[in-house]
């Protein structure tokens, strides 16, 4: 894999172990990757989970599609190549946050399984806890919600390559959790996520 630096880079390790960091912070941290159609509820669920975690004295941070595309990824569009680069960059940032001991909540459409699998492999290769959550609703539900009016624009031909309309969404084959937000109320989704985070050792049991 191209690593940049013309082969002249050497990783500089720190002297704080993951165990020492976890003891200092009171949690191990990790990445929760939310994937799903626009309007499926990724951001809504991540915001509620972050609030619940912080209320419990846990350390969490969010990375969110629109927000990241306003800064770190402002040079990227929505072609398959740009989406791959978007997810690659965010995967690296999520891993850095998780290695620093945060519970990183990453909410991205991330429609391609290959891009998601790379992020999962990046974390697993470094021994960083990771969970993939499919925030799932039928397209008809996402389109009826249309919180930003984007489906309407896509149907009118004002946006091309919109996921679910004229661009693919590859459903996760084996997610760690599937949340059907048309039938799962938000508080129940948060409870199930806290149980998942605890099970994966990202946060200690209450
Ligand atoms: N063509 C197209 N397809 C999908 N989504 C689009 C598109 N154009 C703009 N938007 C808005 O951008 C948000 C998705 O950005 P992501 O970074 O999550 O996309 S991706 O993971 O790189 O596919 C997405 O945000 P969410 O609605 O929060 O998912 C949309 O608001
Ligand atoms: N149980 C639920 N969980 C999450 N969102 C829900 C739920 N029920 C209704 N919604 C609504 O669905 C919309 C989801 O929008 P958003 O969170 O921005 O989705 P995404 O980040 O996936 O694009 C919001 O308007 C939210 O209020």
mmCIF file of C-alpha atoms and ligand atoms in Angstrom, residues 36-45 64 107 135 145 147-148 181-182 184-186, ligand 2:
data_model
loop_
_atom_site.group_PDB
_atom_site.id
_atom_site.type_symbol
_atom_site.label_atom_id
_atom_site.label_comp_id
_atom_site.label_asym_id
_atom_site.label_seq_id
_atom_site.Cartn_x
_atom_site.Cartn_y
_atom_site.Cartn_z
ATOM 1 C CA UNK A 36 -27.406 4.009 6.167
ATOM 2 C CA UNK A 37 -29.399 6.010 3.672
ATOM 3 C CA UNK A 38 -29.694 9.766 3.980
ATOM 4 C CA UNK A 39 -32.575 10.341 6.398
ATOM 5 C CA UNK A 40 -32.298 6.902 7.994
ATOM 6 C CA UNK A 41 -31.471 8.481 11.362
ATOM 7 C CA UNK A 42 -27.682 8.162 11.641
ATOM 8 C CA UNK A 43 -27.122 11.689 12.963
ATOM 9 C CA UNK A 44 -30.196 11.668 15.200
ATOM 10 C CA UNK A 45 -29.118 8.411 16.841
ATOM 11 C CA UNK A 64 -20.813 13.490 10.803
ATOM 12 C CA UNK A 107 -22.205 8.764 10.865
ATOM 13 C CA UNK A 135 -29.274 2.355 10.532
ATOM 14 C CA UNK A 145 -38.898 11.963 6.098
ATOM 15 C CA UNK A 147 -35.339 16.114 6.558
ATOM 16 C CA UNK A 148 -33.212 18.245 4.224
ATOM 17 C CA UNK A 181 -35.521 3.382 13.093
ATOM 18 C CA UNK A 182 -39.043 3.204 11.669
ATOM 19 C CA UNK A 184 -37.349 1.347 17.097
ATOM 20 C CA UNK A 185 -37.972 4.444 19.237
ATOM 21 C CA UNK A 186 -34.883 6.598 19.842
HETATM 22 N N1 LIG B 2 -36.478 6.336 15.876
HETATM 23 C C1 LIG B 2 -35.843 7.289 15.160
HETATM 24 N N2 LIG B 2 -34.502 7.334 15.158
HETATM 25 C C2 LIG B 2 -33.850 8.283 14.415
HETATM 26 N N3 LIG B 2 -34.473 9.233 13.676
HETATM 27 C C3 LIG B 2 -35.823 9.233 13.658
HETATM 28 C C4 LIG B 2 -36.563 8.271 14.390
HETATM 29 N N4 LIG B 2 -37.879 8.488 14.187
HETATM 30 C C5 LIG B 2 -37.947 9.563 13.375
HETATM 31 N N5 LIG B 2 -36.724 10.037 13.049
HETATM 32 C C6 LIG B 2 -36.474 11.218 12.200
HETATM 33 O O1 LIG B 2 -35.800 10.813 11.018
HETATM 34 C C7 LIG B 2 -34.935 11.862 10.573
HETATM 35 C C8 LIG B 2 -33.530 11.311 10.441
HETATM 36 O O2 LIG B 2 -32.678 12.339 9.989
HETATM 37 P P1 LIG B 2 -31.119 12.307 10.238
HETATM 38 O O3 LIG B 2 -30.805 11.877 11.634
HETATM 39 O O4 LIG B 2 -30.561 13.589 9.759
HETATM 40 O O5 LIG B 2 -30.694 11.089 9.261
HETATM 41 P P2 LIG B 2 -29.280 10.831 8.571
HETATM 42 O O6 LIG B 2 -28.221 11.365 9.479
HETATM 43 O O7 LIG B 2 -29.212 9.325 8.443
HETATM 44 O O8 LIG B 2 -29.335 11.516 7.257
HETATM 45 C C9 LIG B 2 -35.006 12.978 11.604
HETATM 46 O O9 LIG B 2 -35.910 13.945 11.142
HETATM 47 C C10 LIG B 2 -35.550 12.243 12.849
HETATM 48 O O10 LIG B 2 -36.274 13.092 13.686
#
